[in-house]
Amino acid sequence: MDLSDTLKAIVDIARLKTSEKDIDIVLKLDEAIRFKVMADTTVINQIFLNLINNAIKFTEHGHIEISGALLEKTEDIAHLVFAVKDTGIGIPSKKLDAIFQQFNQGDSQTKLKYGGTGLGLAIVKRLVGGYHGEIDVESTVGHGSIFQFTLKLSICKNSKSSKDDYKIRTHTSCHALIVEDNPINQQY
Ligand code: ADP
């Protein structure tokens, strides 16, 4: 996957969710991370969307900043650091350690007011761990939160641009058997 394309797509989805709120979403990617990596797009999407959806949920005004930078790069592995920063309600310091545990929702009023399951961050922590990464949070009540995490991803050596991929796909003749019982779907 191309990290910068994937993140731009995630941010576009997130922007749709902020249309009713007074929030700007900004993506700041270090030039140094514009390369392809071997990673499961579904997992990477899930990590970012869980964190960004929380940022949107707990922020009424201001901005959400998603950033990514390179910590270290060898020939095969990129060690990356990302952050999702918001200007929302923040998390009380005594609750910070517990929010990565399953079914933990920070404040007793949170479930009443915002709903949710208390599972999102526990899942994010496990997924980040799957890529040998760690996640941390810093937060100030009334000012906002920063969720920062690292990932170690294998660098894709065959780094064709997406344009090349497209050319190859359009010149390959493909045959597919599609089985569909609904006439409208058949036509589609
Ligand atoms: P939930 O489904 O309840 O949002 P999460 O595991 O994603 O579960 O989050 C756990 C708790 O951490 C939330 O209930 C909330 O109290 C707190 N939290 C998570 N992200 C933020 C954030 N960006 N700003 C403020 N509080 C947050």
PDB file of C-alpha atoms and ligand atoms in Angstrom, residues 50-51 54-59 86 88-91 99-101 103-107 110-111 114-123 139 144-145 147, ligand 1:
ATOM      1  CA  ASN A  50     -10.875   4.421  15.383  1.00  0.00           C
ATOM      2  CA  LEU A  51      -8.580   7.217  16.580  1.00  0.00           C
ATOM      3  CA  ASN A  54     -12.909   9.329  18.638  1.00  0.00           C
ATOM      4  CA  ALA A  55     -11.260  12.687  17.947  1.00  0.00           C
ATOM      5  CA  ILE A  56     -14.358  13.787  15.986  1.00  0.00           C
ATOM      6  CA  LYS A  57     -16.745  12.416  18.619  1.00  0.00           C
ATOM      7  CA  PHE A  58     -15.065  14.216  21.527  1.00  0.00           C
ATOM      8  CA  THR A  59     -14.354  17.540  19.756  1.00  0.00           C
ATOM      9  CA  ASP A  86      -7.561  17.002  18.734  1.00  0.00           C
ATOM     10  CA  GLY A  88     -11.653  18.276  22.261  1.00  0.00           C
ATOM     11  CA  ILE A  89     -12.811  17.626  25.807  1.00  0.00           C
ATOM     12  CA  GLY A  90      -9.616  15.820  26.908  1.00  0.00           C
ATOM     13  CA  ILE A  91      -9.303  12.919  29.355  1.00  0.00           C
ATOM     14  CA  ILE A  99      -8.534   3.814  28.485  1.00  0.00           C
ATOM     15  CA  PHE A 100      -6.618   1.184  26.496  1.00  0.00           C
ATOM     16  CA  GLN A 101      -8.295  -1.563  28.518  1.00  0.00           C
ATOM     17  CA  PHE A 103     -14.764  -1.755  28.092  1.00  0.00           C
ATOM     18  CA  ASN A 104     -13.145   1.271  29.716  1.00  0.00           C
ATOM     19  CA  GLN A 105     -14.752   4.593  28.889  1.00  0.00           C
ATOM     20  CA  GLY A 106     -12.717   7.187  30.763  1.00  0.00           C
ATOM     21  CA  ASP A 107     -15.461   8.940  32.666  1.00  0.00           C
ATOM     22  CA  THR A 110     -19.009   9.410  28.918  1.00  0.00           C
ATOM     23  CA  LYS A 111     -21.176   6.420  28.080  1.00  0.00           C
ATOM     24  CA  TYR A 114     -21.408   9.871  23.952  1.00  0.00           C
ATOM     25  CA  GLY A 115     -22.372   6.191  23.811  1.00  0.00           C
ATOM     26  CA  GLY A 116     -19.714   3.774  22.524  1.00  0.00           C
ATOM     27  CA  THR A 117     -18.438   0.421  23.715  1.00  0.00           C
ATOM     28  CA  GLY A 118     -15.081   1.156  25.313  1.00  0.00           C
ATOM     29  CA  LEU A 119     -13.500  -1.315  22.882  1.00  0.00           C
ATOM     30  CA  GLY A 120     -12.038   0.936  20.182  1.00  0.00           C
ATOM     31  CA  LEU A 121      -8.753   1.819  21.885  1.00  0.00           C
ATOM     32  CA  ALA A 122      -8.178  -1.739  23.149  1.00  0.00           C
ATOM     33  CA  ILE A 123      -8.486  -2.900  19.528  1.00  0.00           C
ATOM     34  CA  SER A 139      -4.275  14.812  27.290  1.00  0.00           C
ATOM     35  CA  GLY A 144      -7.557  18.138  23.886  1.00  0.00           C
ATOM     36  CA  SER A 145      -5.707  14.877  23.405  1.00  0.00           C
ATOM     37  CA  PHE A 147      -2.705   9.807  20.571  1.00  0.00           C
TER      38      PHE A 147
HETATM   39  P1  ADP B   1     -15.604   4.200  22.979  1.00  0.00           P
HETATM   40  O1  ADP B   1     -16.284   3.246  22.055  1.00  0.00           O
HETATM   41  O2  ADP B   1     -16.320   4.342  24.288  1.00  0.00           O
HETATM   42  O3  ADP B   1     -15.243   5.511  22.359  1.00  0.00           O
HETATM   43  P2  ADP B   1     -12.743   3.743  23.102  1.00  0.00           P
HETATM   44  O4  ADP B   1     -11.953   2.547  23.565  1.00  0.00           O
HETATM   45  O5  ADP B   1     -12.523   4.183  21.693  1.00  0.00           O
HETATM   46  O6  ADP B   1     -14.248   3.425  23.394  1.00  0.00           O
HETATM   47  O7  ADP B   1     -12.393   4.941  24.068  1.00  0.00           O
HETATM   48  C1  ADP B   1     -12.395   4.735  25.474  1.00  0.00           C
HETATM   49  C2  ADP B   1     -12.624   6.048  26.195  1.00  0.00           C
HETATM   50  O8  ADP B   1     -11.487   6.898  26.021  1.00  0.00           O
HETATM   51  C3  ADP B   1     -13.794   6.855  25.657  1.00  0.00           C
HETATM   52  O9  ADP B   1     -15.021   6.430  26.224  1.00  0.00           O
HETATM   53  C4  ADP B   1     -13.427   8.259  26.105  1.00  0.00           C
HETATM   54  O10 ADP B   1     -13.738   8.466  27.484  1.00  0.00           O
HETATM   55  C5  ADP B   1     -11.906   8.258  25.990  1.00  0.00           C
HETATM   56  N1  ADP B   1     -11.420   8.844  24.715  1.00  0.00           N
HETATM   57  C6  ADP B   1     -10.944   8.174  23.627  1.00  0.00           C
HETATM   58  N2  ADP B   1     -10.535   9.026  22.678  1.00  0.00           N
HETATM   59  C7  ADP B   1     -10.767  10.282  23.149  1.00  0.00           C
HETATM   60  C8  ADP B   1     -10.548  11.601  22.646  1.00  0.00           C
HETATM   61  N3  ADP B   1     -10.007  11.796  21.445  1.00  0.00           N
HETATM   62  N4  ADP B   1     -10.907  12.638  23.434  1.00  0.00           N
HETATM   63  C9  ADP B   1     -11.443  12.436  24.663  1.00  0.00           C
HETATM   64  N5  ADP B   1     -11.676  11.225  25.198  1.00  0.00           N
HETATM   65  C10 ADP B   1     -11.338  10.156  24.471  1.00  0.00           C
END
